[in-house]
Amino acid sequence: KPASGQSLAQLLWAWPRLGLEAKQLWLRSKAPIGKDAFAERLRHTRREPEEEEKAFRGLAKESSCPGLRAAVLNVALMRCLAAGRRSAAEDLLQEMADEQLWTPVTHLLAEKISSSIKGQPS
């Protein structure tokens, strides 16, 4: 059984220290992995906007609370914008619109890039 949650987080912490590539653990983990593992994944993805965005999207999928999902996806959206990844930002805005997860922050971020996508609040 693949590791998840705190167990996966501990593996992710240890692997780079042993000279191993932690990314392989992410590729093999198909089940929900838990917030502890996402926290460790974010630590390893610093300065890689695409990886940060993937980590935040994954964390949002772990949550059943629409407000929390919207907040986490807004962070992913901010990472896209900071990296100049407009296409990824537009895709994320559309995903959030489809799931009715827009917040006042989402509206501000969409206005910042003059997006034509319109969404509803969560």
JSON list of N, CA and C in Angstrom, two decimals, residues 54-120:
[
{"chain": "A", "resi": 54, "resn": "LYS", "atom": "N", "xyz": [0.66, 22.88, -9.16]},
{"chain": "A", "resi": 54, "resn": "LYS", "atom": "CA", "xyz": [0.17, 21.50, -9.08]},
{"chain": "A", "resi": 54, "resn": "LYS", "atom": "C", "xyz": [-0.06, 21.09, -7.63]},
{"chain": "A", "resi": 55, "resn": "ALA", "atom": "N", "xyz": [0.84, 21.49, -6.76]},
{"chain": "A", "resi": 55, "resn": "ALA", "atom": "CA", "xyz": [0.69, 21.14, -5.34]},
{"chain": "A", "resi": 55, "resn": "ALA", "atom": "C", "xyz": [-0.55, 21.79, -4.75]},
{"chain": "A", "resi": 56, "resn": "PHE", "atom": "N", "xyz": [-0.77, 23.07, -5.06]},
{"chain": "A", "resi": 56, "resn": "PHE", "atom": "CA", "xyz": [-1.95, 23.75, -4.52]},
{"chain": "A", "resi": 56, "resn": "PHE", "atom": "C", "xyz": [-3.23, 23.17, -5.12]},
{"chain": "A", "resi": 57, "resn": "ARG", "atom": "N", "xyz": [-3.22, 22.84, -6.39]},
{"chain": "A", "resi": 57, "resn": "ARG", "atom": "CA", "xyz": [-4.40, 22.21, -6.99]},
{"chain": "A", "resi": 57, "resn": "ARG", "atom": "C", "xyz": [-4.71, 20.88, -6.32]},
{"chain": "A", "resi": 58, "resn": "GLY", "atom": "N", "xyz": [-3.67, 20.11, -6.07]},
{"chain": "A", "resi": 58, "resn": "GLY", "atom": "CA", "xyz": [-3.85, 18.82, -5.39]},
{"chain": "A", "resi": 58, "resn": "GLY", "atom": "C", "xyz": [-4.39, 18.99, -3.98]},
{"chain": "A", "resi": 59, "resn": "LEU", "atom": "N", "xyz": [-3.88, 19.99, -3.29]},
{"chain": "A", "resi": 59, "resn": "LEU", "atom": "CA", "xyz": [-4.36, 20.26, -1.93]},
{"chain": "A", "resi": 59, "resn": "LEU", "atom": "C", "xyz": [-5.83, 20.68, -1.96]},
{"chain": "A", "resi": 60, "resn": "ALA", "atom": "N", "xyz": [-6.21, 21.46, -2.95]},
{"chain": "A", "resi": 60, "resn": "ALA", "atom": "CA", "xyz": [-7.62, 21.88, -3.08]},
{"chain": "A", "resi": 60, "resn": "ALA", "atom": "C", "xyz": [-8.53, 20.67, -3.30]},
{"chain": "A", "resi": 61, "resn": "LYS", "atom": "N", "xyz": [-8.05, 19.70, -4.06]},
{"chain": "A", "resi": 61, "resn": "LYS", "atom": "CA", "xyz": [-8.86, 18.50, -4.30]},
{"chain": "A", "resi": 61, "resn": "LYS", "atom": "C", "xyz": [-9.07, 17.68, -3.04]},
{"chain": "A", "resi": 62, "resn": "GLU", "atom": "N", "xyz": [-8.16, 17.82, -2.09]},
{"chain": "A", "resi": 62, "resn": "GLU", "atom": "CA", "xyz": [-8.26, 17.08, -0.82]},
{"chain": "A", "resi": 62, "resn": "GLU", "atom": "C", "xyz": [-9.38, 17.62, 0.07]},
{"chain": "A", "resi": 63, "resn": "SER", "atom": "N", "xyz": [-9.78, 18.86, -0.16]},
{"chain": "A", "resi": 63, "resn": "SER", "atom": "CA", "xyz": [-10.76, 19.51, 0.71]},
{"chain": "A", "resi": 63, "resn": "SER", "atom": "C", "xyz": [-12.17, 19.38, 0.16]},
{"chain": "A", "resi": 64, "resn": "SER", "atom": "N", "xyz": [-13.12, 19.15, 1.05]},
{"chain": "A", "resi": 64, "resn": "SER", "atom": "CA", "xyz": [-14.53, 19.10, 0.64]},
{"chain": "A", "resi": 64, "resn": "SER", "atom": "C", "xyz": [-15.22, 20.43, 0.92]},
{"chain": "A", "resi": 65, "resn": "CYS", "atom": "N", "xyz": [-14.54, 21.36, 1.57]},
{"chain": "A", "resi": 65, "resn": "CYS", "atom": "CA", "xyz": [-15.11, 22.67, 1.91]},
{"chain": "A", "resi": 65, "resn": "CYS", "atom": "C", "xyz": [-14.88, 23.64, 0.74]},
{"chain": "A", "resi": 66, "resn": "PRO", "atom": "N", "xyz": [-15.96, 24.13, 0.11]},
{"chain": "A", "resi": 66, "resn": "PRO", "atom": "CA", "xyz": [-15.79, 25.03, -1.03]},
{"chain": "A", "resi": 66, "resn": "PRO", "atom": "C", "xyz": [-14.98, 26.29, -0.72]},
{"chain": "A", "resi": 67, "resn": "GLY", "atom": "N", "xyz": [-15.17, 26.87, 0.44]},
{"chain": "A", "resi": 67, "resn": "GLY", "atom": "CA", "xyz": [-14.44, 28.09, 0.80]},
{"chain": "A", "resi": 67, "resn": "GLY", "atom": "C", "xyz": [-12.94, 27.84, 0.89]},
{"chain": "A", "resi": 68, "resn": "LEU", "atom": "N", "xyz": [-12.57, 26.73, 1.49]},
{"chain": "A", "resi": 68, "resn": "LEU", "atom": "CA", "xyz": [-11.16, 26.39, 1.60]},
{"chain": "A", "resi": 68, "resn": "LEU", "atom": "C", "xyz": [-10.58, 26.05, 0.23]},
{"chain": "A", "resi": 69, "resn": "ARG", "atom": "N", "xyz": [-11.33, 25.32, -0.56]},
{"chain": "A", "resi": 69, "resn": "ARG", "atom": "CA", "xyz": [-10.88, 25.01, -1.92]},
{"chain": "A", "resi": 69, "resn": "ARG", "atom": "C", "xyz": [-10.64, 26.29, -2.71]},
{"chain": "A", "resi": 70, "resn": "ALA", "atom": "N", "xyz": [-11.58, 27.24, -2.60]},
{"chain": "A", "resi": 70, "resn": "ALA", "atom": "CA", "xyz": [-11.44, 28.51, -3.31]},
{"chain": "A", "resi": 70, "resn": "ALA", "atom": "C", "xyz": [-10.19, 29.26, -2.85]},
{"chain": "A", "resi": 71, "resn": "ALA", "atom": "N", "xyz": [-9.93, 29.29, -1.56]},
{"chain": "A", "resi": 71, "resn": "ALA", "atom": "CA", "xyz": [-8.76, 29.99, -1.04]},
{"chain": "A", "resi": 71, "resn": "ALA", "atom": "C", "xyz": [-7.46, 29.36, -1.56]},
{"chain": "A", "resi": 72, "resn": "VAL", "atom": "N", "xyz": [-7.40, 28.05, -1.54]},
{"chain": "A", "resi": 72, "resn": "VAL", "atom": "CA", "xyz": [-6.19, 27.35, -1.99]},
{"chain": "A", "resi": 72, "resn": "VAL", "atom": "C", "xyz": [-6.01, 27.54, -3.50]},
{"chain": "A", "resi": 73, "resn": "LEU", "atom": "N", "xyz": [-7.10, 27.48, -4.26]},
{"chain": "A", "resi": 73, "resn": "LEU", "atom": "CA", "xyz": [-6.99, 27.70, -5.71]},
{"chain": "A", "resi": 73, "resn": "LEU", "atom": "C", "xyz": [-6.62, 29.14, -6.03]},
{"chain": "A", "resi": 74, "resn": "ASN", "atom": "N", "xyz": [-7.04, 30.08, -5.20]},
{"chain": "A", "resi": 74, "resn": "ASN", "atom": "CA", "xyz": [-6.60, 31.47, -5.39]},
{"chain": "A", "resi": 74, "resn": "ASN", "atom": "C", "xyz": [-5.09, 31.59, -5.22]},
{"chain": "A", "resi": 75, "resn": "VAL", "atom": "N", "xyz": [-4.54, 30.85, -4.29]},
{"chain": "A", "resi": 75, "resn": "VAL", "atom": "CA", "xyz": [-3.08, 30.86, -4.12]},
{"chain": "A", "resi": 75, "resn": "VAL", "atom": "C", "xyz": [-2.41, 30.28, -5.37]},
{"chain": "A", "resi": 76, "resn": "ALA", "atom": "N", "xyz": [-2.97, 29.19, -5.89]},
{"chain": "A", "resi": 76, "resn": "ALA", "atom": "CA", "xyz": [-2.43, 28.61, -7.13]},
{"chain": "A", "resi": 76, "resn": "ALA", "atom": "C", "xyz": [-2.50, 29.63, -8.27]},
{"chain": "A", "resi": 77, "resn": "LEU", "atom": "N", "xyz": [-3.61, 30.35, -8.31]},
{"chain": "A", "resi": 77, "resn": "LEU", "atom": "CA", "xyz": [-3.80, 31.39, -9.33]},
{"chain": "A", "resi": 77, "resn": "LEU", "atom": "C", "xyz": [-2.75, 32.50, -9.18]},
{"chain": "A", "resi": 78, "resn": "MET", "atom": "N", "xyz": [-2.49, 32.90, -7.96]},
{"chain": "A", "resi": 78, "resn": "MET", "atom": "CA", "xyz": [-1.47, 33.93, -7.71]},
{"chain": "A", "resi": 78, "resn": "MET", "atom": "C", "xyz": [-0.09, 33.45, -8.15]},
{"chain": "A", "resi": 79, "resn": "ARG", "atom": "N", "xyz": [0.19, 32.16, -7.94]},
{"chain": "A", "resi": 79, "resn": "ARG", "atom": "CA", "xyz": [1.49, 31.62, -8.37]},
{"chain": "A", "resi": 79, "resn": "ARG", "atom": "C", "xyz": [1.59, 31.64, -9.89]},
{"chain": "A", "resi": 80, "resn": "CYS", "atom": "N", "xyz": [0.49, 31.33, -10.58]},
{"chain": "A", "resi": 80, "resn": "CYS", "atom": "CA", "xyz": [0.48, 31.40, -12.05]},
{"chain": "A", "resi": 80, "resn": "CYS", "atom": "C", "xyz": [0.77, 32.82, -12.52]},
{"chain": "A", "resi": 81, "resn": "LEU", "atom": "N", "xyz": [0.09, 33.77, -11.91]},
{"chain": "A", "resi": 81, "resn": "LEU", "atom": "CA", "xyz": [0.26, 35.17, -12.31]},
{"chain": "A", "resi": 81, "resn": "LEU", "atom": "C", "xyz": [1.67, 35.67, -12.02]},
{"chain": "A", "resi": 82, "resn": "ALA", "atom": "N", "xyz": [2.21, 35.30, -10.88]},
{"chain": "A", "resi": 82, "resn": "ALA", "atom": "CA", "xyz": [3.56, 35.73, -10.51]},
{"chain": "A", "resi": 82, "resn": "ALA", "atom": "C", "xyz": [4.60, 35.17, -11.48]},
{"chain": "A", "resi": 83, "resn": "ALA", "atom": "N", "xyz": [4.32, 34.01, -12.05]},
{"chain": "A", "resi": 83, "resn": "ALA", "atom": "CA", "xyz": [5.25, 33.38, -12.99]},
{"chain": "A", "resi": 83, "resn": "ALA", "atom": "C", "xyz": [4.98, 33.80, -14.43]},
{"chain": "A", "resi": 84, "resn": "GLY", "atom": "N", "xyz": [3.96, 34.64, -14.64]},
{"chain": "A", "resi": 84, "resn": "GLY", "atom": "CA", "xyz": [3.63, 35.07, -15.99]},
{"chain": "A", "resi": 84, "resn": "GLY", "atom": "C", "xyz": [2.98, 34.00, -16.84]},
{"chain": "A", "resi": 85, "resn": "ARG", "atom": "N", "xyz": [2.33, 33.06, -16.19]},
{"chain": "A", "resi": 85, "resn": "ARG", "atom": "CA", "xyz": [1.69, 31.93, -16.88]},
{"chain": "A", "resi": 85, "resn": "ARG", "atom": "C", "xyz": [0.20, 32.23, -17.09]},
{"chain": "A", "resi": 86, "resn": "ARG", "atom": "N", "xyz": [-0.09, 33.15, -17.99]},
{"chain": "A", "resi": 86, "resn": "ARG", "atom": "CA", "xyz": [-1.46, 33.60, -18.22]},
{"chain": "A", "resi": 86, "resn": "ARG", "atom": "C", "xyz": [-2.38, 32.47, -18.66]},
{"chain": "A", "resi": 87, "resn": "SER", "atom": "N", "xyz": [-1.91, 31.61, -19.54]},
{"chain": "A", "resi": 87, "resn": "SER", "atom": "CA", "xyz": [-2.73, 30.50, -20.03]},
{"chain": "A", "resi": 87, "resn": "SER", "atom": "C", "xyz": [-3.15, 29.58, -18.88]},
{"chain": "A", "resi": 88, "resn": "ALA", "atom": "N", "xyz": [-2.19, 29.26, -18.02]},
{"chain": "A", "resi": 88, "resn": "ALA", "atom": "CA", "xyz": [-2.50, 28.42, -16.85]},
{"chain": "A", "resi": 88, "resn": "ALA", "atom": "C", "xyz": [-3.48, 29.13, -15.93]},
{"chain": "A", "resi": 89, "resn": "ALA", "atom": "N", "xyz": [-3.31, 30.45, -15.78]},
{"chain": "A", "resi": 89, "resn": "ALA", "atom": "CA", "xyz": [-4.22, 31.23, -14.94]},
{"chain": "A", "resi": 89, "resn": "ALA", "atom": "C", "xyz": [-5.63, 31.21, -15.51]},
{"chain": "A", "resi": 90, "resn": "GLU", "atom": "N", "xyz": [-5.75, 31.35, -16.82]},
{"chain": "A", "resi": 90, "resn": "GLU", "atom": "CA", "xyz": [-7.07, 31.31, -17.47]},
{"chain": "A", "resi": 90, "resn": "GLU", "atom": "C", "xyz": [-7.72, 29.93, -17.28]},
{"chain": "A", "resi": 91, "resn": "ASP", "atom": "N", "xyz": [-6.93, 28.87, -17.42]},
{"chain": "A", "resi": 91, "resn": "ASP", "atom": "CA", "xyz": [-7.46, 27.52, -17.20]},
{"chain": "A", "resi": 91, "resn": "ASP", "atom": "C", "xyz": [-7.97, 27.35, -15.77]},
{"chain": "A", "resi": 92, "resn": "LEU", "atom": "N", "xyz": [-7.21, 27.88, -14.84]},
{"chain": "A", "resi": 92, "resn": "LEU", "atom": "CA", "xyz": [-7.60, 27.78, -13.43]},
{"chain": "A", "resi": 92, "resn": "LEU", "atom": "C", "xyz": [-8.85, 28.61, -13.15]},
{"chain": "A", "resi": 93, "resn": "LEU", "atom": "N", "xyz": [-8.93, 29.79, -13.73]},
{"chain": "A", "resi": 93, "resn": "LEU", "atom": "CA", "xyz": [-10.13, 30.62, -13.57]},
{"chain": "A", "resi": 93, "resn": "LEU", "atom": "C", "xyz": [-11.36, 29.89, -14.12]},
{"chain": "A", "resi": 94, "resn": "GLN", "atom": "N", "xyz": [-11.20, 29.22, -15.26]},
{"chain": "A", "resi": 94, "resn": "GLN", "atom": "CA", "xyz": [-12.33, 28.48, -15.84]},
{"chain": "A", "resi": 94, "resn": "GLN", "atom": "C", "xyz": [-12.74, 27.32, -14.94]},
{"chain": "A", "resi": 95, "resn": "GLU", "atom": "N", "xyz": [-11.76, 26.61, -14.42]},
{"chain": "A", "resi": 95, "resn": "GLU", "atom": "CA", "xyz": [-12.04, 25.51, -13.50]},
{"chain": "A", "resi": 95, "resn": "GLU", "atom": "C", "xyz": [-12.81, 26.02, -12.26]},
{"chain": "A", "resi": 96, "resn": "MET", "atom": "N", "xyz": [-12.36, 27.14, -11.73]},
{"chain": "A", "resi": 96, "resn": "MET", "atom": "CA", "xyz": [-13.02, 27.72, -10.56]},
{"chain": "A", "resi": 96, "resn": "MET", "atom": "C", "xyz": [-14.43, 28.21, -10.91]},
{"chain": "A", "resi": 97, "resn": "ALA", "atom": "N", "xyz": [-14.61, 28.74, -12.11]},
{"chain": "A", "resi": 97, "resn": "ALA", "atom": "CA", "xyz": [-15.94, 29.18, -12.55]},
{"chain": "A", "resi": 97, "resn": "ALA", "atom": "C", "xyz": [-16.88, 27.98, -12.70]},
{"chain": "A", "resi": 98, "resn": "ASP", "atom": "N", "xyz": [-16.36, 26.91, -13.29]},
{"chain": "A", "resi": 98, "resn": "ASP", "atom": "CA", "xyz": [-17.17, 25.69, -13.47]},
{"chain": "A", "resi": 98, "resn": "ASP", "atom": "C", "xyz": [-17.65, 25.12, -12.14]},
{"chain": "A", "resi": 99, "resn": "GLU", "atom": "N", "xyz": [-16.80, 25.25, -11.12]},
{"chain": "A", "resi": 99, "resn": "GLU", "atom": "CA", "xyz": [-17.14, 24.72, -9.80]},
{"chain": "A", "resi": 99, "resn": "GLU", "atom": "C", "xyz": [-17.76, 25.77, -8.87]},
{"chain": "A", "resi": 100, "resn": "GLN", "atom": "N", "xyz": [-18.02, 26.95, -9.41]},
{"chain": "A", "resi": 100, "resn": "GLN", "atom": "CA", "xyz": [-18.59, 28.08, -8.66]},
{"chain": "A", "resi": 100, "resn": "GLN", "atom": "C", "xyz": [-17.78, 28.37, -7.39]},
{"chain": "A", "resi": 101, "resn": "LEU", "atom": "N", "xyz": [-16.48, 28.54, -7.58]},
{"chain": "A", "resi": 101, "resn": "LEU", "atom": "CA", "xyz": [-15.57, 28.78, -6.46]},
{"chain": "A", "resi": 101, "resn": "LEU", "atom": "C", "xyz": [-14.96, 30.18, -6.46]},
{"chain": "A", "resi": 102, "resn": "TRP", "atom": "N", "xyz": [-15.56, 31.09, -7.19]},
{"chain": "A", "resi": 102, "resn": "TRP", "atom": "CA", "xyz": [-15.01, 32.45, -7.23]},
{"chain": "A", "resi": 102, "resn": "TRP", "atom": "C", "xyz": [-15.29, 33.19, -5.92]},
{"chain": "A", "resi": 103, "resn": "THR", "atom": "N", "xyz": [-14.32, 33.96, -5.50]},
{"chain": "A", "resi": 103, "resn": "THR", "atom": "CA", "xyz": [-14.44, 34.81, -4.32]},
{"chain": "A", "resi": 103, "resn": "THR", "atom": "C", "xyz": [-14.12, 36.24, -4.76]},
{"chain": "A", "resi": 104, "resn": "PRO", "atom": "N", "xyz": [-14.28, 37.22, -3.87]},
{"chain": "A", "resi": 104, "resn": "PRO", "atom": "CA", "xyz": [-13.86, 38.58, -4.24]},
{"chain": "A", "resi": 104, "resn": "PRO", "atom": "C", "xyz": [-12.39, 38.65, -4.67]},
{"chain": "A", "resi": 105, "resn": "VAL", "atom": "N", "xyz": [-11.54, 37.85, -4.06]},
{"chain": "A", "resi": 105, "resn": "VAL", "atom": "CA", "xyz": [-10.12, 37.81, -4.46]},
{"chain": "A", "resi": 105, "resn": "VAL", "atom": "C", "xyz": [-9.99, 37.28, -5.88]},
{"chain": "A", "resi": 106, "resn": "THR", "atom": "N", "xyz": [-10.74, 36.26, -6.23]},
{"chain": "A", "resi": 106, "resn": "THR", "atom": "CA", "xyz": [-10.69, 35.70, -7.58]},
{"chain": "A", "resi": 106, "resn": "THR", "atom": "C", "xyz": [-11.09, 36.76, -8.60]},
{"chain": "A", "resi": 107, "resn": "HIS", "atom": "N", "xyz": [-12.13, 37.53, -8.28]},
{"chain": "A", "resi": 107, "resn": "HIS", "atom": "CA", "xyz": [-12.58, 38.60, -9.18]},
{"chain": "A", "resi": 107, "resn": "HIS", "atom": "C", "xyz": [-11.46, 39.63, -9.38]},
{"chain": "A", "resi": 108, "resn": "LEU", "atom": "N", "xyz": [-10.79, 40.00, -8.32]},
{"chain": "A", "resi": 108, "resn": "LEU", "atom": "CA", "xyz": [-9.69, 40.96, -8.43]},
{"chain": "A", "resi": 108, "resn": "LEU", "atom": "C", "xyz": [-8.55, 40.41, -9.29]},
{"chain": "A", "resi": 109, "resn": "LEU", "atom": "N", "xyz": [-8.21, 39.15, -9.09]},
{"chain": "A", "resi": 109, "resn": "LEU", "atom": "CA", "xyz": [-7.14, 38.54, -9.87]},
{"chain": "A", "resi": 109, "resn": "LEU", "atom": "C", "xyz": [-7.53, 38.43, -11.35]},
{"chain": "A", "resi": 110, "resn": "ALA", "atom": "N", "xyz": [-8.78, 38.10, -11.61]},
{"chain": "A", "resi": 110, "resn": "ALA", "atom": "CA", "xyz": [-9.26, 38.01, -13.00]},
{"chain": "A", "resi": 110, "resn": "ALA", "atom": "C", "xyz": [-9.22, 39.39, -13.66]},
{"chain": "A", "resi": 111, "resn": "GLU", "atom": "N", "xyz": [-9.60, 40.42, -12.92]},
{"chain": "A", "resi": 111, "resn": "GLU", "atom": "CA", "xyz": [-9.54, 41.79, -13.45]},
{"chain": "A", "resi": 111, "resn": "GLU", "atom": "C", "xyz": [-8.11, 42.20, -13.75]},
{"chain": "A", "resi": 112, "resn": "LYS", "atom": "N", "xyz": [-7.20, 41.75, -12.92]},
{"chain": "A", "resi": 112, "resn": "LYS", "atom": "CA", "xyz": [-5.78, 42.11, -13.08]},
{"chain": "A", "resi": 112, "resn": "LYS", "atom": "C", "xyz": [-5.24, 41.67, -14.44]},
{"chain": "A", "resi": 113, "resn": "ILE", "atom": "N", "xyz": [-5.72, 40.54, -14.95]},
{"chain": "A", "resi": 113, "resn": "ILE", "atom": "CA", "xyz": [-5.25, 40.06, -16.25]},
{"chain": "A", "resi": 113, "resn": "ILE", "atom": "C", "xyz": [-6.29, 40.28, -17.35]},
{"chain": "A", "resi": 114, "resn": "SER", "atom": "N", "xyz": [-7.32, 41.06, -17.04]},
{"chain": "A", "resi": 114, "resn": "SER", "atom": "CA", "xyz": [-8.39, 41.36, -17.99]},
{"chain": "A", "resi": 114, "resn": "SER", "atom": "C", "xyz": [-9.00, 40.10, -18.59]},
{"chain": "A", "resi": 115, "resn": "SER", "atom": "N", "xyz": [-9.28, 39.14, -17.74]},
{"chain": "A", "resi": 115, "resn": "SER", "atom": "CA", "xyz": [-9.86, 37.89, -18.19]},
{"chain": "A", "resi": 115, "resn": "SER", "atom": "C", "xyz": [-11.32, 38.07, -18.58]},
{"chain": "A", "resi": 116, "resn": "SER", "atom": "N", "xyz": [-11.73, 37.36, -19.61]},
{"chain": "A", "resi": 116, "resn": "SER", "atom": "CA", "xyz": [-13.13, 37.41, -20.03]},
{"chain": "A", "resi": 116, "resn": "SER", "atom": "C", "xyz": [-13.98, 36.37, -19.29]},
{"chain": "A", "resi": 117, "resn": "ILE", "atom": "N", "xyz": [-13.34, 35.52, -18.51]},
{"chain": "A", "resi": 117, "resn": "ILE", "atom": "CA", "xyz": [-14.05, 34.48, -17.76]},
{"chain": "A", "resi": 117, "resn": "ILE", "atom": "C", "xyz": [-14.74, 35.13, -16.58]},
{"chain": "A", "resi": 118, "resn": "LYS", "atom": "N", "xyz": [-15.98, 34.76, -16.36]},
{"chain": "A", "resi": 118, "resn": "LYS", "atom": "CA", "xyz": [-16.75, 35.28, -15.24]},
{"chain": "A", "resi": 118, "resn": "LYS", "atom": "C", "xyz": [-17.21, 34.11, -14.38]},
{"chain": "A", "resi": 119, "resn": "GLY", "atom": "N", "xyz": [-17.10, 34.27, -13.08]},
{"chain": "A", "resi": 119, "resn": "GLY", "atom": "CA", "xyz": [-17.48, 33.19, -12.19]},
{"chain": "A", "resi": 119, "resn": "GLY", "atom": "C", "xyz": [-18.43, 33.64, -11.10]},
{"chain": "A", "resi": 120, "resn": "GLN", "atom": "N", "xyz": [-18.98, 32.66, -10.41]},
{"chain": "A", "resi": 120, "resn": "GLN", "atom": "CA", "xyz": [-19.91, 32.90, -9.30]},
{"chain": "A", "resi": 120, "resn": "GLN", "atom": "C", "xyz": [-19.20, 32.60, -7.98]}
]
